[in-house]
Amino acid sequence: MPKWFPLRRAGALALVLACLLAGRAEAVEVSASAAVLMDMDSGRVLYERNAGARMLIASTTKILTALVAIRDGNLSDTVKVSREAAYTEGSSMYLKEGEELTLETLLYGLLLCSGNDAAVAVAEHVGGSVKGFMERMNETALELGMEDSSFANPNGLDDEEHYSTAHDMALLARAAMENETLVRIASTRTVTIGGRTMTNHNKLLSYVDGCLGLKTGYTKAAGRTLVSCAERGGQRLIAVTLQDGNDWADHQSLYDYGFSAYPAKRMAQLGHELAREDGIPLIAADSFAWPLTQGEALETELALDRPLTAPLRMGTRVGEAVFSLNGKEVGRVALLCGETLVPKVESAMSTLRSYR
């Protein structure tokens, strides 16, 4: 195992030297056993190490616990804490048997304090039982494309049937970051709710500009695990590190690398002209951007599905813009006609009427 300098010094020095020699950012290295850096909106993987290795993930599990609870539950529900939840081992928000809290309060305890007790209380309430909730967690994981993951509990305690991969956890993070409630809770640094004051364990909220949160994790067997998301200039990146003793620094280095080496190139903007065909403006029906490194360029092909001839109303879908990188399609945006086309006879009659 190589020796790593603390707080990014080795990674930052390597990056600076590479920039001086090559004139651009070169690949970053981390001390994690497995890692992924992914552009959130496009899903493009910008860096990976052992991304498909099945590993213990500790409390980063709670991202999925929270996502399922928010989707299936009601934040204002009152939850009565069971004996099983109150006496769950490991990290805790210090629940007491019989006390009553809202589901929202428990989710803060889950994501900020990493409460294993909160995870069990949430699972029992939302799933009817821990077993029922685990079925929903595994169903949701498959829906998200997490094909190399299995969940045996809602809190991440070590179990041979409980594992995921760096790539699967990045897929989970993408879904989580699309959920406004989850982002609101996970990005909170300190909150007082339900008679408790809780502080977020995620130090990246202070260390990294634009960090939007997510989740830390640790068990002796899993080591340190960390899933995070950060935003700069409208571009969002997701970083995942598993079994990483230098995770705070590694996530900082991953973000410095990703944002500098793979800036998002906007190819289409909703409601704006994307191209012209026979002098007729074609308007993008959606926005589209893709992360590109130096020397890369997207190709744009217009695929029209109808002739641009009258009669044709402004706003009518007329085809798609197809974007490709190195001959492989990476995205499509629908095209709308940017003006109304009328038959020449109708146009002439309209002109004649105007003279009468």
Short mmCIF file of C-alpha atoms in Angstrom, two decimals:
data_model
loop_
_atom_site.label_atom_id
_atom_site.label_comp_id
_atom_site.label_asym_id
_atom_site.label_seq_id
_atom_site.Cartn_x
_atom_site.Cartn_y
_atom_site.Cartn_z
CA MET A 1 0.00 0.00 0.00
CA PRO A 2 1.57 3.36 -0.99
CA LYS A 3 2.16 6.04 1.59
CA TRP A 4 -0.28 8.95 1.31
CA PHE A 5 0.18 12.51 2.48
CA PRO A 6 -2.70 13.91 4.54
CA LEU A 7 -5.25 16.47 3.29
CA ARG A 8 -4.66 16.24 -0.46
CA ARG A 9 -0.97 17.24 -0.50
CA ALA A 10 0.24 14.28 -2.56
CA GLY A 11 -2.71 14.37 -4.94
CA ALA A 12 -2.56 18.15 -5.32
CA LEU A 13 1.21 18.10 -5.99
CA ALA A 14 0.81 15.42 -8.66
CA LEU A 15 -2.00 17.37 -10.27
CA VAL A 16 -0.01 20.61 -10.38
CA LEU A 17 3.03 18.88 -11.91
CA ALA A 18 0.85 17.20 -14.51
CA CYS A 19 -0.74 20.49 -15.46
CA LEU A 20 2.65 22.12 -15.86
CA LEU A 21 3.96 19.29 -18.02
CA ALA A 22 0.92 18.57 -20.15
CA GLY A 23 -1.01 21.82 -19.98
CA ARG A 24 -4.12 20.09 -18.62
CA ALA A 25 -5.36 18.10 -15.64
CA GLU A 26 -4.28 14.47 -15.63
CA ALA A 27 -5.87 11.50 -13.89
CA VAL A 28 -6.12 11.65 -10.11
CA GLU A 29 -5.26 8.82 -7.73
CA VAL A 30 -6.92 7.96 -4.43
CA SER A 31 -6.13 5.62 -1.56
CA ALA A 32 -9.55 3.91 -1.62
CA SER A 33 -9.84 0.21 -2.41
CA ALA A 34 -12.73 1.13 -4.72
CA ALA A 35 -13.82 4.51 -6.07
CA VAL A 36 -15.98 6.21 -8.68
CA LEU A 37 -16.29 9.80 -9.83
CA MET A 38 -19.43 10.31 -11.91
CA ASP A 39 -21.01 13.28 -13.64
CA MET A 40 -24.46 13.28 -12.11
CA ASP A 41 -26.60 14.57 -14.95
CA SER A 42 -25.03 12.53 -17.75
CA GLY A 43 -23.99 9.48 -15.71
CA ARG A 44 -20.55 9.52 -17.38
CA VAL A 45 -17.85 7.92 -15.22
CA LEU A 46 -14.86 10.26 -15.04
CA TYR A 47 -12.66 8.12 -12.79
CA GLU A 48 -12.92 4.62 -11.38
CA ARG A 49 -10.96 2.06 -9.41
CA ASN A 50 -12.37 -1.42 -8.80
CA ALA A 51 -15.79 0.11 -9.46
CA GLY A 52 -17.53 -3.26 -9.77
CA ALA A 53 -16.03 -4.96 -6.71
CA ARG A 54 -18.67 -6.09 -4.20
CA MET A 55 -17.77 -4.63 -0.82
CA LEU A 56 -19.19 -3.74 2.58
CA ILE A 57 -20.64 -0.23 2.54
CA ALA A 58 -21.42 0.48 6.22
CA SER A 59 -23.72 3.46 6.88
CA THR A 60 -23.78 4.74 3.31
CA THR A 61 -26.59 2.16 3.23
CA LYS A 62 -28.74 4.85 4.86
CA ILE A 63 -28.96 6.79 1.60
CA LEU A 64 -31.21 4.02 0.28
CA THR A 65 -33.02 3.73 3.62
CA ALA A 66 -33.86 7.43 3.45
CA LEU A 67 -34.85 7.33 -0.22
CA VAL A 68 -37.30 4.45 0.31
CA ALA A 69 -38.71 6.05 3.47
CA ILE A 70 -39.33 9.38 1.73
CA ARG A 71 -40.92 7.72 -1.28
CA ASP A 72 -43.12 5.31 0.68
CA GLY A 73 -43.73 7.21 3.91
CA ASN A 74 -45.17 10.49 5.16
CA LEU A 75 -42.80 12.94 6.84
CA SER A 76 -45.47 14.10 9.28
CA ASP A 77 -46.29 10.57 10.50
CA THR A 78 -45.78 9.94 14.21
CA VAL A 79 -43.50 6.98 14.88
CA LYS A 80 -43.42 5.17 18.22
CA VAL A 81 -39.98 3.79 19.00
CA SER A 82 -39.90 0.03 19.63
CA ARG A 83 -37.61 -1.77 22.04
CA GLU A 84 -35.75 -3.30 19.10
CA ALA A 85 -35.05 0.13 17.61
CA ALA A 86 -34.03 1.74 20.90
CA TYR A 87 -31.49 -0.98 21.65
CA THR A 88 -29.91 -1.25 18.20
CA GLU A 89 -26.11 -1.47 18.37
CA GLY A 90 -23.68 1.05 16.91
CA SER A 91 -24.04 4.73 16.11
CA SER A 92 -27.16 6.26 17.55
CA MET A 93 -29.43 9.29 17.82
CA TYR A 94 -30.23 7.94 21.32
CA LEU A 95 -33.85 6.97 20.90
CA LYS A 96 -35.79 5.77 23.94
CA GLU A 97 -38.28 2.94 23.92
CA GLY A 98 -41.82 4.26 23.69
CA GLU A 99 -40.98 7.84 22.70
CA GLU A 100 -42.80 9.32 19.73
CA LEU A 101 -41.20 11.35 16.94
CA THR A 102 -42.12 12.34 13.42
CA LEU A 103 -40.70 10.40 10.53
CA GLU A 104 -38.93 13.60 9.43
CA THR A 105 -37.12 13.85 12.79
CA LEU A 106 -35.98 10.25 12.43
CA LEU A 107 -34.64 10.97 8.93
CA TYR A 108 -32.53 13.80 10.31
CA GLY A 109 -31.21 11.39 12.94
CA LEU A 110 -30.58 8.83 10.21
CA LEU A 111 -28.61 11.08 7.85
CA LEU A 112 -26.95 13.54 10.26
CA CYS A 113 -26.20 11.38 13.31
CA SER A 114 -26.07 8.13 11.31
CA GLY A 115 -28.44 6.61 13.85
CA ASN A 116 -28.71 2.85 13.54
CA ASP A 117 -31.63 3.10 15.96
CA ALA A 118 -33.32 5.61 13.64
CA ALA A 119 -32.86 3.24 10.70
CA VAL A 120 -34.69 0.43 12.49
CA ALA A 121 -37.49 2.75 13.66
CA VAL A 122 -37.92 4.07 10.11
CA ALA A 123 -37.93 0.54 8.65
CA GLU A 124 -40.49 -0.78 11.12
CA HIS A 125 -42.84 2.14 10.52
CA VAL A 126 -42.59 2.51 6.75
CA GLY A 127 -42.23 -1.19 5.87
CA GLY A 128 -44.45 -2.62 8.59
CA SER A 129 -41.41 -4.58 9.73
CA VAL A 130 -37.68 -4.56 9.09
CA LYS A 131 -38.13 -7.56 6.79
CA GLY A 132 -40.84 -5.81 4.80
CA PHE A 133 -38.71 -2.70 4.48
CA MET A 134 -35.73 -4.73 3.28
CA GLU A 135 -37.85 -6.09 0.44
CA ARG A 136 -38.60 -2.52 -0.63
CA MET A 137 -34.93 -1.55 -0.38
CA ASN A 138 -33.84 -4.42 -2.61
CA GLU A 139 -36.67 -3.77 -5.07
CA THR A 140 -35.67 -0.10 -5.27
CA ALA A 141 -32.01 -0.99 -5.75
CA LEU A 142 -32.90 -3.14 -8.77
CA GLU A 143 -35.11 -0.37 -10.17
CA LEU A 144 -32.07 1.95 -10.00
CA GLY A 145 -29.89 -0.56 -11.86
CA MET A 146 -27.88 -1.60 -8.79
CA GLU A 147 -27.39 -5.14 -10.07
CA ASP A 148 -24.37 -5.93 -7.86
CA SER A 149 -25.97 -4.91 -4.56
CA SER A 150 -27.79 -6.71 -1.76
CA PHE A 151 -29.25 -5.20 1.41
CA ALA A 152 -29.84 -7.21 4.58
CA ASN A 153 -30.54 -4.39 7.04
CA PRO A 154 -31.45 -0.67 6.94
CA ASN A 155 -28.38 0.64 8.75
CA GLY A 156 -25.31 -0.98 7.16
CA LEU A 157 -24.16 -3.26 9.96
CA ASP A 158 -21.82 -5.94 8.59
CA ASP A 159 -23.56 -8.93 7.03
CA GLU A 160 -22.38 -11.30 4.28
CA GLU A 161 -25.64 -10.63 2.43
CA HIS A 162 -25.17 -6.86 2.68
CA TYR A 163 -22.91 -5.33 0.04
CA SER A 164 -22.68 -3.01 -2.94
CA THR A 165 -20.13 -1.57 -5.35
CA ALA A 166 -18.71 1.89 -5.89
CA HIS A 167 -20.53 2.11 -9.22
CA ASP A 168 -23.87 0.99 -7.76
CA MET A 169 -23.55 3.50 -4.93
CA ALA A 170 -22.98 6.25 -7.50
CA LEU A 171 -26.22 5.19 -9.21
CA LEU A 172 -27.97 5.39 -5.84
CA ALA A 173 -26.51 8.84 -5.22
CA ARG A 174 -27.84 10.06 -8.59
CA ALA A 175 -31.36 9.01 -7.60
CA ALA A 176 -31.00 10.45 -4.12
CA MET A 177 -29.87 13.82 -5.41
CA GLU A 178 -33.01 14.05 -7.53
CA ASN A 179 -35.10 13.88 -4.35
CA GLU A 180 -35.47 17.40 -2.96
CA THR A 181 -36.44 16.24 0.54
CA LEU A 182 -33.44 13.95 0.85
CA VAL A 183 -31.07 16.68 -0.40
CA ARG A 184 -32.55 19.18 2.06
CA ILE A 185 -31.92 16.85 4.98
CA ALA A 186 -28.53 15.50 3.88
CA SER A 187 -27.15 19.00 3.24
CA THR A 188 -28.16 20.32 6.67
CA ARG A 189 -25.17 20.99 8.91
CA THR A 190 -27.01 21.42 12.21
CA VAL A 191 -30.69 21.23 13.08
CA THR A 192 -32.89 21.40 16.16
CA ILE A 193 -36.01 19.32 15.66
CA GLY A 194 -38.19 17.15 17.88
CA GLY A 195 -36.40 18.39 20.99
CA ARG A 196 -32.99 17.30 19.69
CA THR A 197 -30.07 19.24 18.25
CA MET A 198 -28.17 17.19 15.68
CA THR A 199 -24.94 17.91 13.80
CA ASN A 200 -24.02 16.35 10.46
CA HIS A 201 -21.05 13.93 10.50
CA ASN A 202 -20.23 14.84 6.89
CA LYS A 203 -17.23 17.19 7.10
CA LEU A 204 -17.22 17.70 3.33
CA LEU A 205 -20.05 20.20 3.85
CA SER A 206 -17.35 22.44 5.30
CA TYR A 207 -14.32 21.20 3.37
CA VAL A 208 -15.65 21.32 -0.21
CA ASP A 209 -17.20 24.36 -1.88
CA GLY A 210 -20.60 23.45 -3.27
CA CYS A 211 -20.92 20.15 -1.40
CA LEU A 212 -24.56 19.07 -1.39
CA GLY A 213 -24.12 16.35 1.21
CA LEU A 214 -24.89 12.65 1.29
CA LYS A 215 -23.45 10.08 3.69
CA THR A 216 -20.48 8.81 5.68
CA GLY A 217 -19.98 5.27 6.95
CA TYR A 218 -17.67 3.14 9.04
CA THR A 219 -17.39 -0.31 10.51
CA LYS A 220 -14.19 -2.14 11.42
CA ALA A 221 -14.70 -4.60 8.56
CA ALA A 222 -15.86 -2.08 5.95
CA GLY A 223 -13.41 0.64 6.87
CA ARG A 224 -14.32 4.22 6.04
CA THR A 225 -16.93 4.65 3.29
CA LEU A 226 -18.14 7.92 1.84
CA VAL A 227 -20.64 9.02 -0.81
CA SER A 228 -20.90 12.71 -1.66
CA CYS A 229 -22.09 15.18 -4.29
CA ALA A 230 -20.77 18.63 -5.14
CA GLU A 231 -21.81 21.36 -7.57
CA ARG A 232 -19.78 24.02 -9.35
CA GLY A 233 -20.91 26.23 -12.20
CA GLY A 234 -24.14 24.27 -12.62
CA GLN A 235 -22.32 20.94 -13.00
CA ARG A 236 -22.81 18.25 -10.35
CA LEU A 237 -20.38 15.42 -9.66
CA ILE A 238 -20.78 12.36 -7.43
CA ALA A 239 -17.85 10.76 -5.62
CA VAL A 240 -17.82 7.34 -3.95
CA THR A 241 -14.94 5.82 -2.00
CA LEU A 242 -15.00 2.46 -0.22
CA GLN A 243 -12.46 1.29 2.34
CA ASP A 244 -10.59 4.58 2.30
CA GLY A 245 -8.61 5.86 5.27
CA ASN A 246 -8.08 9.24 3.58
CA ASP A 247 -11.59 9.82 2.28
CA TRP A 248 -12.02 13.53 3.10
CA ALA A 249 -8.89 14.40 1.16
CA ASP A 250 -9.63 11.97 -1.66
CA HIS A 251 -13.07 13.43 -2.30
CA GLN A 252 -11.58 16.91 -2.44
CA SER A 253 -8.99 15.72 -4.96
CA LEU A 254 -11.59 13.90 -7.03
CA TYR A 255 -13.72 17.04 -7.28
CA ASP A 256 -10.75 19.27 -8.12
CA TYR A 257 -9.83 16.85 -10.88
CA GLY A 258 -13.33 16.25 -12.23
CA PHE A 259 -14.44 19.85 -12.46
CA SER A 260 -11.18 20.95 -14.11
CA ALA A 261 -10.63 18.00 -16.45
CA TYR A 262 -14.26 17.32 -17.47
CA PRO A 263 -16.25 20.58 -17.56
CA ALA A 264 -19.79 20.17 -18.83
CA LYS A 265 -20.29 21.42 -22.40
CA ARG A 266 -23.81 22.73 -22.96
CA MET A 267 -25.05 21.58 -26.36
CA ALA A 268 -28.72 22.55 -26.08
CA GLN A 269 -30.72 24.92 -23.91
CA LEU A 270 -34.45 24.60 -23.37
CA GLY A 271 -36.40 27.06 -25.53
CA HIS A 272 -33.37 28.30 -27.45
CA GLU A 273 -32.51 27.88 -31.11
CA LEU A 274 -30.25 24.87 -31.61
CA ALA A 275 -29.90 24.90 -35.39
CA ARG A 276 -31.46 26.08 -38.66
CA GLU A 277 -32.68 23.96 -41.52
CA ASP A 278 -33.58 25.68 -44.81
CA GLY A 279 -33.58 28.94 -42.89
CA ILE A 280 -36.15 27.69 -40.36
CA PRO A 281 -35.12 27.87 -36.69
CA LEU A 282 -35.18 24.60 -34.74
CA ILE A 283 -35.81 25.03 -31.02
CA ALA A 284 -34.54 22.69 -28.29
CA ALA A 285 -37.35 21.07 -26.30
CA ASP A 286 -34.93 20.31 -23.45
CA SER A 287 -31.46 21.17 -22.22
CA PHE A 288 -28.48 18.90 -22.71
CA ALA A 289 -24.87 19.03 -21.51
CA TRP A 290 -22.06 16.48 -21.49
CA PRO A 291 -18.72 16.45 -19.64
CA LEU A 292 -15.80 16.66 -22.07
CA THR A 293 -12.09 16.54 -21.48
CA GLN A 294 -9.46 18.28 -23.59
CA GLY A 295 -9.43 17.00 -27.18
CA GLU A 296 -13.00 15.67 -27.08
CA ALA A 297 -15.90 17.14 -29.03
CA LEU A 298 -19.49 16.09 -29.51
CA GLU A 299 -20.93 15.60 -32.97
CA THR A 300 -24.48 16.84 -33.60
CA GLU A 301 -26.74 15.24 -36.19
CA LEU A 302 -30.22 16.53 -37.02
CA ALA A 303 -32.69 13.68 -37.47
CA LEU A 304 -35.89 15.20 -38.87
CA ASP A 305 -38.99 13.03 -38.83
CA ARG A 306 -41.11 15.27 -41.03
CA PRO A 307 -40.47 17.76 -43.86
CA LEU A 308 -40.27 21.43 -42.93
CA THR A 309 -43.05 22.44 -45.29
CA ALA A 310 -46.32 24.30 -44.81
CA PRO A 311 -48.67 23.96 -43.13
CA LEU A 312 -46.63 23.69 -39.92
CA ARG A 313 -47.36 25.34 -36.62
CA MET A 314 -44.70 26.88 -34.45
CA GLY A 315 -43.90 24.50 -31.56
CA THR A 316 -44.61 21.33 -33.54
CA ARG A 317 -42.10 18.55 -32.96
CA VAL A 318 -40.15 17.99 -36.17
CA GLY A 319 -37.34 15.66 -35.11
CA GLU A 320 -34.36 15.29 -32.80
CA ALA A 321 -30.80 16.47 -32.38
CA VAL A 322 -28.58 13.42 -31.79
CA PHE A 323 -25.31 13.95 -29.92
CA SER A 324 -22.41 11.49 -30.30
CA LEU A 325 -18.92 11.13 -28.86
CA ASN A 326 -16.41 9.10 -30.85
CA GLY A 327 -19.23 7.62 -32.89
CA LYS A 328 -21.29 6.55 -29.85
CA GLU A 329 -24.60 8.24 -29.15
CA VAL A 330 -24.71 9.94 -25.75
CA GLY A 331 -27.98 11.85 -25.87
CA ARG A 332 -30.93 13.25 -27.81
CA VAL A 333 -33.04 16.38 -27.62
CA ALA A 334 -36.39 16.87 -29.37
CA LEU A 335 -36.56 19.71 -31.89
CA LEU A 336 -39.53 22.05 -32.31
CA CYS A 337 -40.36 24.22 -35.29
CA GLY A 338 -39.44 27.79 -34.40
CA GLU A 339 -41.96 29.55 -36.63
CA THR A 340 -45.35 28.98 -38.24
CA LEU A 341 -45.25 27.99 -41.92
CA VAL A 342 -48.33 28.70 -44.03
CA PRO A 343 -49.05 27.64 -47.63
CA LYS A 344 -48.10 30.22 -50.25
CA VAL A 345 -51.70 30.50 -51.52
CA GLU A 346 -52.96 31.26 -48.04
CA SER A 347 -50.13 33.71 -47.54
CA ALA A 348 -50.96 35.47 -50.84
CA MET A 349 -54.69 35.71 -49.98
CA SER A 350 -53.79 37.18 -46.60
CA THR A 351 -51.66 39.80 -48.34
CA LEU A 352 -54.48 40.59 -50.81
CA ARG A 353 -57.00 41.05 -48.00
CA SER A 354 -54.67 43.49 -46.31
CA TYR A 355 -54.85 45.77 -49.40
CA ARG A 356 -58.67 45.84 -49.52
#
